[in-house]
Structure formats: structure tokens, C-alpha cells
Amino acid sequence: SHAQLSIQVLESEVIDFDKTLAEAKQGDAESQYKIAKELYIQKKFDDACKWTRKSAEQGYPFGQHFLGDAYYYGKGVAKNFVEAVKWYRKAAEQGNPDGQNQLGNAYYYGEGVAKDYVEAVKWYREAAEQGDDYSQYDLGNAYFYGKGVLKDYKEAVKWYRLAADQGHADAQFKLGLINDNGTGEAKKEAVQEDETKNESAITLGENFTVPDLNLDMIWVYPGTFTMGSPENASEIQHQVTLTKGFYLGR
């Protein structure tokens, strides 16, 4: 997911435009960024990008993140993921959570850099620990799907909840799905009972039991199987080949 300060979803601030523009012309990096933001909202992308670059080249992290967005979305410059990553990285290395989130996305999806889930998680975590709800959701996904970290549903729920509590709609939806499947409350309690143990996730292929649900999870290995009852001649039998294993609850 893309951070909330993306140039795609800006909201106007109340600023004295003429005063801020005068300060921008005098070289104030924050004012240059604010002018750029207003110009992006007005869809004056070429002028906006000019001021964004001035701010970014002075090392202002919000300007650097914005210039990364300009290259990512092709607003005022030709779309260029490699240049986007360059500027996201500059912002991220100064601790800017939006730059960190976008750099994490670049590694996660392989845009402008080689795909690297471990590096993506590193940057998501940096921003998530600063309270960035988009990164908290992305880090939750990493744990939920086992991308760049061991699959760990308790950690996933922990980060989804932190994002959801800030109003992140996708995190709220994901928690709702988990609860609808009858597992959310059990996982919530597990997180609350002991967040310090840092237990590793179930090893893939191990059978295990979910005691709260009285459910045995059986690992079905990849292979070719015949489906249908051999005792019922009228039932058509099918051969099914599984390329990946999966858990079956009983």
C-alpha cells in the first residue's frame, strides 16, 4: 500500500501562498515543499516538480519523498522507478516514514530495484515502529503471508490491529476476515497474553492443533490424488495434482 502523503492523495493546507512563495524563492526548503504541494493539488505538475526538486536537493526529507513520488507516478517528469527509489532512499535514510514505506514497497514489488522481501520488511518495520499505519499494515501482511519473515499469525494480528486502530481500512477489513473465520479472538488473546516470548511460527509441514477451536490442522503434501468414492460407481473420479501443500482443518 502507498503512504498517505503520496502526491496522489494530497489535501490542501491553509498557507499564506504569497508569503510562502517568497520564502521558497529565498531558498527555504520547507516553503519550497509547501509550494510544491499546493501546485500538485492544482495539477500544475511541471511547476510543482520544479519546487519539489529544489527542496529535495537541499536535503529536505519531505521534498525527497515527494520527488520520489513524482518519478514513481510520472507527475511533472517522465515515470522512472529507478529515480523514484533513489529519492525514496534519501528520505528513508533520514527517518522519513513515508519514504521508508515507499522504499519498502519498491523492494516488495521489485520496482526500480531487485525484489527483496527481507529488505522490504526492514523498511516497513522502520516506518511501522514510528507509527505509520500503512507500514504497520504492510508489516502485518509480511507476517501473515511469510514474506521476508517467518509466517507468524500472532505478529500479523498485532500489526494489523495497530494499523486498524488508526483507521486503516484494509487492516480493519483483514481483521474482520480473521474474526469471521473464527480465529481472530484466539489470536488476539495469544498476542495479549505473551508478546515477549516471540515464539516462531509453525514449521511448514508440521501438523498442529488449535485448541480454542478444537481443530486439528493436517498438512497435505504436494502430489497427485484421485478424488471421488471408489465404492460409488456413479460418482466420477478425478485425478488432481497439487503443486503446493496446504493445511486442511478437521
PDB file of C-alpha atoms in Angstrom, residues 11-242:
ATOM      1  CA  GLU A  11      -5.142  17.664   0.885  1.00  0.00           C
ATOM      2  CA  SER A  12      -4.607  21.395   0.820  1.00  0.00           C
ATOM      3  CA  GLU A  13      -3.154  23.163   3.852  1.00  0.00           C
ATOM      4  CA  VAL A  14      -4.055  26.682   4.915  1.00  0.00           C
ATOM      5  CA  ILE A  15      -0.952  28.664   3.998  1.00  0.00           C
ATOM      6  CA  ASP A  16      -0.225  32.244   3.025  1.00  0.00           C
ATOM      7  CA  PHE A  17       0.704  31.362  -0.553  1.00  0.00           C
ATOM      8  CA  ASP A  18       2.420  34.640  -1.456  1.00  0.00           C
ATOM      9  CA  LYS A  19       4.444  34.728   1.770  1.00  0.00           C
ATOM     10  CA  THR A  20       5.387  31.053   1.421  1.00  0.00           C
ATOM     11  CA  LEU A  21       6.333  31.563  -2.230  1.00  0.00           C
ATOM     12  CA  ALA A  22       8.586  34.473  -1.279  1.00  0.00           C
ATOM     13  CA  GLU A  23      10.301  32.284   1.327  1.00  0.00           C
ATOM     14  CA  ALA A  24      10.639  29.492  -1.231  1.00  0.00           C
ATOM     15  CA  LYS A  25      12.334  31.864  -3.664  1.00  0.00           C
ATOM     16  CA  GLN A  26      14.765  32.812  -0.901  1.00  0.00           C
ATOM     17  CA  GLY A  27      15.746  29.141  -0.666  1.00  0.00           C
ATOM     18  CA  ASP A  28      13.737  27.875   2.308  1.00  0.00           C
ATOM     19  CA  ALA A  29      13.368  24.116   1.693  1.00  0.00           C
ATOM     20  CA  GLU A  30      10.210  23.650   3.768  1.00  0.00           C
ATOM     21  CA  SER A  31       8.481  26.517   1.950  1.00  0.00           C
ATOM     22  CA  GLN A  32       9.559  25.058  -1.400  1.00  0.00           C
ATOM     23  CA  TYR A  33       7.951  21.759  -0.370  1.00  0.00           C
ATOM     24  CA  LYS A  34       4.721  23.513   0.718  1.00  0.00           C
ATOM     25  CA  ILE A  35       4.509  25.414  -2.580  1.00  0.00           C
ATOM     26  CA  ALA A  36       5.102  22.179  -4.473  1.00  0.00           C
ATOM     27  CA  LYS A  37       2.322  20.501  -2.533  1.00  0.00           C
ATOM     28  CA  GLU A  38      -0.168  23.252  -3.367  1.00  0.00           C
ATOM     29  CA  LEU A  39       0.836  23.180  -7.039  1.00  0.00           C
ATOM     30  CA  TYR A  40       0.383  19.399  -7.198  1.00  0.00           C
ATOM     31  CA  ILE A  41      -3.132  19.826  -5.810  1.00  0.00           C
ATOM     32  CA  GLN A  42      -3.778  22.394  -8.545  1.00  0.00           C
ATOM     33  CA  LYS A  43      -2.403  19.822 -11.046  1.00  0.00           C
ATOM     34  CA  LYS A  44       0.363  22.214 -12.127  1.00  0.00           C
ATOM     35  CA  PHE A  45       2.761  19.306 -12.234  1.00  0.00           C
ATOM     36  CA  ASP A  46       5.703  20.901 -14.054  1.00  0.00           C
ATOM     37  CA  ASP A  47       5.922  23.854 -11.659  1.00  0.00           C
ATOM     38  CA  ALA A  48       5.273  21.589  -8.693  1.00  0.00           C
ATOM     39  CA  CYS A  49       8.100  19.279  -9.688  1.00  0.00           C
ATOM     40  CA  LYS A  50      10.480  22.232 -10.072  1.00  0.00           C
ATOM     41  CA  TRP A  51       9.889  23.289  -6.459  1.00  0.00           C
ATOM     42  CA  THR A  52       9.946  19.699  -5.234  1.00  0.00           C
ATOM     43  CA  ARG A  53      13.393  19.219  -6.764  1.00  0.00           C
ATOM     44  CA  LYS A  54      14.717  22.428  -5.172  1.00  0.00           C
ATOM     45  CA  SER A  55      13.517  21.223  -1.776  1.00  0.00           C
ATOM     46  CA  ALA A  56      14.818  17.685  -2.279  1.00  0.00           C
ATOM     47  CA  GLU A  57      18.247  18.795  -3.452  1.00  0.00           C
ATOM     48  CA  GLN A  58      18.642  20.760  -0.221  1.00  0.00           C
ATOM     49  CA  GLY A  59      18.141  17.504   1.687  1.00  0.00           C
ATOM     50  CA  TYR A  60      14.612  18.185   2.958  1.00  0.00           C
ATOM     51  CA  PRO A  61      13.175  14.670   3.523  1.00  0.00           C
ATOM     52  CA  PHE A  62       9.561  15.535   2.661  1.00  0.00           C
ATOM     53  CA  GLY A  63      10.765  17.078  -0.578  1.00  0.00           C
ATOM     54  CA  GLN A  64      12.858  13.982  -1.286  1.00  0.00           C
ATOM     55  CA  HIS A  65       9.854  11.728  -0.745  1.00  0.00           C
ATOM     56  CA  PHE A  66       7.749  13.970  -2.980  1.00  0.00           C
ATOM     57  CA  LEU A  67      10.341  13.892  -5.759  1.00  0.00           C
ATOM     58  CA  GLY A  68      10.343  10.103  -5.472  1.00  0.00           C
ATOM     59  CA  ASP A  69       6.562  10.176  -5.926  1.00  0.00           C
ATOM     60  CA  ALA A  70       6.906  12.481  -8.938  1.00  0.00           C
ATOM     61  CA  TYR A  71       9.136   9.903 -10.621  1.00  0.00           C
ATOM     62  CA  TYR A  72       7.011   6.975  -9.464  1.00  0.00           C
ATOM     63  CA  TYR A  73       3.731   8.377 -10.803  1.00  0.00           C
ATOM     64  CA  GLY A  74       5.182  10.407 -13.680  1.00  0.00           C
ATOM     65  CA  LYS A  75       3.939  13.784 -12.395  1.00  0.00           C
ATOM     66  CA  GLY A  76       5.982  16.599 -13.939  1.00  0.00           C
ATOM     67  CA  VAL A  77       8.731  14.187 -15.013  1.00  0.00           C
ATOM     68  CA  ALA A  78       8.867  11.000 -17.050  1.00  0.00           C
ATOM     69  CA  LYS A  79       7.957   7.964 -14.957  1.00  0.00           C
ATOM     70  CA  ASN A  80      11.167   6.340 -13.713  1.00  0.00           C
ATOM     71  CA  PHE A  81      11.137   3.754 -10.907  1.00  0.00           C
ATOM     72  CA  VAL A  82      14.928   3.778 -10.526  1.00  0.00           C
ATOM     73  CA  GLU A  83      14.943   7.544  -9.903  1.00  0.00           C
ATOM     74  CA  ALA A  84      11.946   7.162  -7.603  1.00  0.00           C
ATOM     75  CA  VAL A  85      13.854   4.640  -5.482  1.00  0.00           C
ATOM     76  CA  LYS A  86      16.889   6.942  -5.378  1.00  0.00           C
ATOM     77  CA  TRP A  87      14.854   9.732  -3.778  1.00  0.00           C
ATOM     78  CA  TYR A  88      12.753   7.452  -1.575  1.00  0.00           C
ATOM     79  CA  ARG A  89      16.007   6.061  -0.188  1.00  0.00           C
ATOM     80  CA  LYS A  90      17.356   9.534   0.596  1.00  0.00           C
ATOM     81  CA  ALA A  91      14.167  10.345   2.520  1.00  0.00           C
ATOM     82  CA  ALA A  92      14.075   6.926   4.199  1.00  0.00           C
ATOM     83  CA  GLU A  93      17.650   7.185   5.421  1.00  0.00           C
ATOM     84  CA  GLN A  94      16.723  10.438   7.168  1.00  0.00           C
ATOM     85  CA  GLY A  95      13.961   8.616   9.032  1.00  0.00           C
ATOM     86  CA  ASN A  96      11.036   9.831   6.904  1.00  0.00           C
ATOM     87  CA  PRO A  97       8.318   7.165   7.365  1.00  0.00           C
ATOM     88  CA  ASP A  98       6.651   7.827   4.009  1.00  0.00           C
ATOM     89  CA  GLY A  99       9.964   7.423   2.212  1.00  0.00           C
ATOM     90  CA  GLN A 100      10.594   4.256   4.228  1.00  0.00           C
ATOM     91  CA  ASN A 101       7.197   2.850   3.279  1.00  0.00           C
ATOM     92  CA  GLN A 102       7.682   3.596  -0.407  1.00  0.00           C
ATOM     93  CA  LEU A 103      11.194   2.132  -0.351  1.00  0.00           C
ATOM     94  CA  GLY A 104       9.735  -0.956   1.296  1.00  0.00           C
ATOM     95  CA  ASN A 105       7.153  -1.164  -1.487  1.00  0.00           C
ATOM     96  CA  ALA A 106       9.872  -0.858  -4.120  1.00  0.00           C
ATOM     97  CA  TYR A 107      11.675  -3.879  -2.679  1.00  0.00           C
ATOM     98  CA  TYR A 108       8.443  -5.805  -2.089  1.00  0.00           C
ATOM     99  CA  TYR A 109       7.200  -5.434  -5.661  1.00  0.00           C
ATOM    100  CA  GLY A 110      10.574  -5.193  -7.396  1.00  0.00           C
ATOM    101  CA  GLU A 111      10.016  -1.706  -8.815  1.00  0.00           C
ATOM    102  CA  GLY A 112      13.287   0.099  -9.542  1.00  0.00           C
ATOM    103  CA  VAL A 113      15.257  -2.475  -7.534  1.00  0.00           C
ATOM    104  CA  ALA A 114      15.501  -6.263  -7.457  1.00  0.00           C
ATOM    105  CA  LYS A 115      12.649  -7.813  -5.476  1.00  0.00           C
ATOM    106  CA  ASP A 116      13.834  -8.463  -1.913  1.00  0.00           C
ATOM    107  CA  TYR A 117      11.232  -9.260   0.747  1.00  0.00           C
ATOM    108  CA  VAL A 118      13.752  -9.146   3.603  1.00  0.00           C
ATOM    109  CA  GLU A 119      14.819  -5.623   2.655  1.00  0.00           C
ATOM    110  CA  ALA A 120      11.155  -4.636   2.226  1.00  0.00           C
ATOM    111  CA  VAL A 121      10.363  -5.820   5.752  1.00  0.00           C
ATOM    112  CA  LYS A 122      13.347  -3.899   7.116  1.00  0.00           C
ATOM    113  CA  TRP A 123      11.960  -0.609   5.794  1.00  0.00           C
ATOM    114  CA  TYR A 124       8.335  -1.405   6.655  1.00  0.00           C
ATOM    115  CA  ARG A 125       9.438  -2.070  10.225  1.00  0.00           C
ATOM    116  CA  GLU A 126      11.383   1.208  10.438  1.00  0.00           C
ATOM    117  CA  ALA A 127       8.242   3.148   9.496  1.00  0.00           C
ATOM    118  CA  ALA A 128       5.796   0.927  11.407  1.00  0.00           C
ATOM    119  CA  GLU A 129       7.707   1.483  14.646  1.00  0.00           C
ATOM    120  CA  GLN A 130       7.289   5.224  14.084  1.00  0.00           C
ATOM    121  CA  GLY A 131       3.527   4.679  13.988  1.00  0.00           C
ATOM    122  CA  ASP A 132       2.977   4.768  10.207  1.00  0.00           C
ATOM    123  CA  ASP A 133      -0.300   2.878   9.727  1.00  0.00           C
ATOM    124  CA  TYR A 134       0.393   1.946   6.098  1.00  0.00           C
ATOM    125  CA  SER A 135       3.654   0.315   7.102  1.00  0.00           C
ATOM    126  CA  GLN A 136       2.026  -1.397  10.067  1.00  0.00           C
ATOM    127  CA  TYR A 137      -0.456  -2.954   7.648  1.00  0.00           C
ATOM    128  CA  ASP A 138       2.298  -3.916   5.205  1.00  0.00           C
ATOM    129  CA  LEU A 139       4.347  -5.463   8.015  1.00  0.00           C
ATOM    130  CA  GLY A 140       1.236  -7.361   9.113  1.00  0.00           C
ATOM    131  CA  ASN A 141       0.924  -8.739   5.591  1.00  0.00           C
ATOM    132  CA  ALA A 142       4.570  -9.789   5.607  1.00  0.00           C
ATOM    133  CA  TYR A 143       3.989 -11.863   8.738  1.00  0.00           C
ATOM    134  CA  PHE A 144       0.624 -13.163   7.522  1.00  0.00           C
ATOM    135  CA  TYR A 145       1.985 -14.435   4.204  1.00  0.00           C
ATOM    136  CA  GLY A 146       5.542 -15.207   5.354  1.00  0.00           C
ATOM    137  CA  LYS A 147       7.246 -12.711   3.031  1.00  0.00           C
ATOM    138  CA  GLY A 148      10.712 -11.773   4.293  1.00  0.00           C
ATOM    139  CA  VAL A 149       9.959 -13.171   7.756  1.00  0.00           C
ATOM    140  CA  LEU A 150       8.729 -16.467   9.154  1.00  0.00           C
ATOM    141  CA  LYS A 151       4.958 -16.746   8.891  1.00  0.00           C
ATOM    142  CA  ASP A 152       3.601 -15.660  12.272  1.00  0.00           C
ATOM    143  CA  TYR A 153      -0.125 -15.000  12.628  1.00  0.00           C
ATOM    144  CA  LYS A 154       0.194 -13.523  16.127  1.00  0.00           C
ATOM    145  CA  GLU A 155       2.631 -10.894  14.856  1.00  0.00           C
ATOM    146  CA  ALA A 156       0.412 -10.280  11.817  1.00  0.00           C
ATOM    147  CA  VAL A 157      -2.626  -9.632  14.007  1.00  0.00           C
ATOM    148  CA  LYS A 158      -0.567  -7.366  16.273  1.00  0.00           C
ATOM    149  CA  TRP A 159       0.449  -5.095  13.377  1.00  0.00           C
ATOM    150  CA  TYR A 160      -2.970  -5.239  11.678  1.00  0.00           C
ATOM    151  CA  ARG A 161      -4.539  -4.110  14.939  1.00  0.00           C
ATOM    152  CA  LEU A 162      -2.130  -1.188  15.356  1.00  0.00           C
ATOM    153  CA  ALA A 163      -2.976  -0.026  11.818  1.00  0.00           C
ATOM    154  CA  ALA A 164      -6.697  -0.651  12.254  1.00  0.00           C
ATOM    155  CA  ASP A 165      -6.760   1.369  15.464  1.00  0.00           C
ATOM    156  CA  GLN A 166      -5.546   4.332  13.401  1.00  0.00           C
ATOM    157  CA  GLY A 167      -8.418   3.882  10.946  1.00  0.00           C
ATOM    158  CA  HIS A 168      -6.580   1.951   8.207  1.00  0.00           C
ATOM    159  CA  ALA A 169      -9.478   0.440   6.243  1.00  0.00           C
ATOM    160  CA  ASP A 170      -7.602  -2.517   4.727  1.00  0.00           C
ATOM    161  CA  ALA A 171      -6.269  -3.545   8.140  1.00  0.00           C
ATOM    162  CA  GLN A 172      -9.770  -3.319   9.605  1.00  0.00           C
ATOM    163  CA  PHE A 173     -11.068  -5.469   6.752  1.00  0.00           C
ATOM    164  CA  LYS A 174      -8.317  -8.071   7.213  1.00  0.00           C
ATOM    165  CA  LEU A 175      -9.022  -8.289  10.962  1.00  0.00           C
ATOM    166  CA  GLY A 176     -12.708  -8.687  10.149  1.00  0.00           C
ATOM    167  CA  LEU A 177     -11.939 -11.618   7.855  1.00  0.00           C
ATOM    168  CA  ILE A 178      -9.797 -13.235  10.538  1.00  0.00           C
ATOM    169  CA  ASN A 179     -12.611 -12.860  13.069  1.00  0.00           C
ATOM    170  CA  ASP A 180     -15.196 -14.184  10.596  1.00  0.00           C
ATOM    171  CA  ASN A 181     -13.066 -17.298  10.205  1.00  0.00           C
ATOM    172  CA  GLY A 182     -13.350 -17.872  13.926  1.00  0.00           C
ATOM    173  CA  THR A 183      -9.683 -17.405  14.709  1.00  0.00           C
ATOM    174  CA  GLY A 184      -9.316 -13.725  15.432  1.00  0.00           C
ATOM    175  CA  GLU A 185     -10.201 -13.695  19.098  1.00  0.00           C
ATOM    176  CA  ALA A 186      -7.959 -16.663  19.847  1.00  0.00           C
ATOM    177  CA  LYS A 187      -5.061 -14.902  18.146  1.00  0.00           C
ATOM    178  CA  LYS A 188      -5.870 -11.631  19.883  1.00  0.00           C
ATOM    179  CA  GLU A 189      -5.699 -13.374  23.268  1.00  0.00           C
ATOM    180  CA  ALA A 190      -2.420 -15.049  22.354  1.00  0.00           C
ATOM    181  CA  VAL A 191      -0.910 -11.678  21.500  1.00  0.00           C
ATOM    182  CA  GLN A 192      -2.172 -10.099  24.728  1.00  0.00           C
ATOM    183  CA  GLU A 193      -1.092 -12.993  26.953  1.00  0.00           C
ATOM    184  CA  ASP A 194       2.563 -13.008  25.930  1.00  0.00           C
ATOM    185  CA  GLU A 195       4.118 -10.666  23.410  1.00  0.00           C
ATOM    186  CA  THR A 196       7.558 -11.227  24.945  1.00  0.00           C
ATOM    187  CA  LYS A 197       8.016 -14.895  24.065  1.00  0.00           C
ATOM    188  CA  ASN A 198       8.462 -14.130  20.361  1.00  0.00           C
ATOM    189  CA  GLU A 199       7.561 -17.704  19.515  1.00  0.00           C
ATOM    190  CA  SER A 200       8.408 -18.763  15.983  1.00  0.00           C
ATOM    191  CA  ALA A 201       5.617 -19.632  13.575  1.00  0.00           C
ATOM    192  CA  ILE A 202       4.553 -23.221  12.935  1.00  0.00           C
ATOM    193  CA  THR A 203       7.107 -25.007  10.778  1.00  0.00           C
ATOM    194  CA  LEU A 204       5.539 -25.580   7.385  1.00  0.00           C
ATOM    195  CA  GLY A 205       4.539 -29.242   7.060  1.00  0.00           C
ATOM    196  CA  GLU A 206       4.029 -29.830  10.793  1.00  0.00           C
ATOM    197  CA  ASN A 207       0.585 -30.904  11.938  1.00  0.00           C
ATOM    198  CA  PHE A 208      -0.757 -28.847  14.826  1.00  0.00           C
ATOM    199  CA  THR A 209      -3.903 -28.253  16.862  1.00  0.00           C
ATOM    200  CA  VAL A 210      -5.841 -25.059  17.509  1.00  0.00           C
ATOM    201  CA  PRO A 211      -7.235 -25.906  20.963  1.00  0.00           C
ATOM    202  CA  ASP A 212      -9.555 -22.889  21.193  1.00  0.00           C
ATOM    203  CA  LEU A 213     -11.382 -24.153  18.093  1.00  0.00           C
ATOM    204  CA  ASN A 214     -10.940 -27.900  18.760  1.00  0.00           C
ATOM    205  CA  LEU A 215      -9.446 -28.071  15.280  1.00  0.00           C
ATOM    206  CA  ASP A 216      -6.676 -30.345  14.021  1.00  0.00           C
ATOM    207  CA  MET A 217      -4.666 -28.879  11.148  1.00  0.00           C
ATOM    208  CA  ILE A 218      -3.272 -31.602   8.860  1.00  0.00           C
ATOM    209  CA  TRP A 219      -0.605 -30.816   6.256  1.00  0.00           C
ATOM    210  CA  VAL A 220      -1.446 -32.187   2.804  1.00  0.00           C
ATOM    211  CA  TYR A 221       1.721 -32.720   0.799  1.00  0.00           C
ATOM    212  CA  PRO A 222       2.010 -31.931  -2.932  1.00  0.00           C
ATOM    213  CA  GLY A 223       1.317 -34.842  -5.268  1.00  0.00           C
ATOM    214  CA  THR A 224      -1.314 -36.478  -7.489  1.00  0.00           C
ATOM    215  CA  PHE A 225      -4.516 -37.765  -5.890  1.00  0.00           C
ATOM    216  CA  THR A 226      -7.714 -39.476  -7.037  1.00  0.00           C
ATOM    217  CA  MET A 227     -10.849 -37.719  -5.825  1.00  0.00           C
ATOM    218  CA  GLY A 228     -14.219 -39.429  -5.613  1.00  0.00           C
ATOM    219  CA  SER A 229     -15.556 -42.564  -3.892  1.00  0.00           C
ATOM    220  CA  PRO A 230     -14.383 -45.872  -5.443  1.00  0.00           C
ATOM    221  CA  GLU A 231     -17.390 -47.538  -3.740  1.00  0.00           C
ATOM    222  CA  ASN A 232     -19.838 -45.417  -5.698  1.00  0.00           C
ATOM    223  CA  ALA A 233     -19.627 -46.375  -9.384  1.00  0.00           C
ATOM    224  CA  SER A 234     -21.879 -43.493 -10.408  1.00  0.00           C
ATOM    225  CA  GLU A 235     -19.516 -40.900  -8.928  1.00  0.00           C
ATOM    226  CA  ILE A 236     -16.983 -39.570 -11.407  1.00  0.00           C
ATOM    227  CA  GLN A 237     -13.429 -39.842 -10.144  1.00  0.00           C
ATOM    228  CA  HIS A 238     -10.877 -37.132 -10.889  1.00  0.00           C
ATOM    229  CA  GLN A 239      -7.133 -37.029 -10.681  1.00  0.00           C
ATOM    230  CA  VAL A 240      -5.880 -33.840  -9.064  1.00  0.00           C
ATOM    231  CA  THR A 241      -2.263 -32.703  -8.901  1.00  0.00           C
ATOM    232  CA  LEU A 242      -1.203 -30.322  -6.119  1.00  0.00           C
TER     233      LEU A 242
END
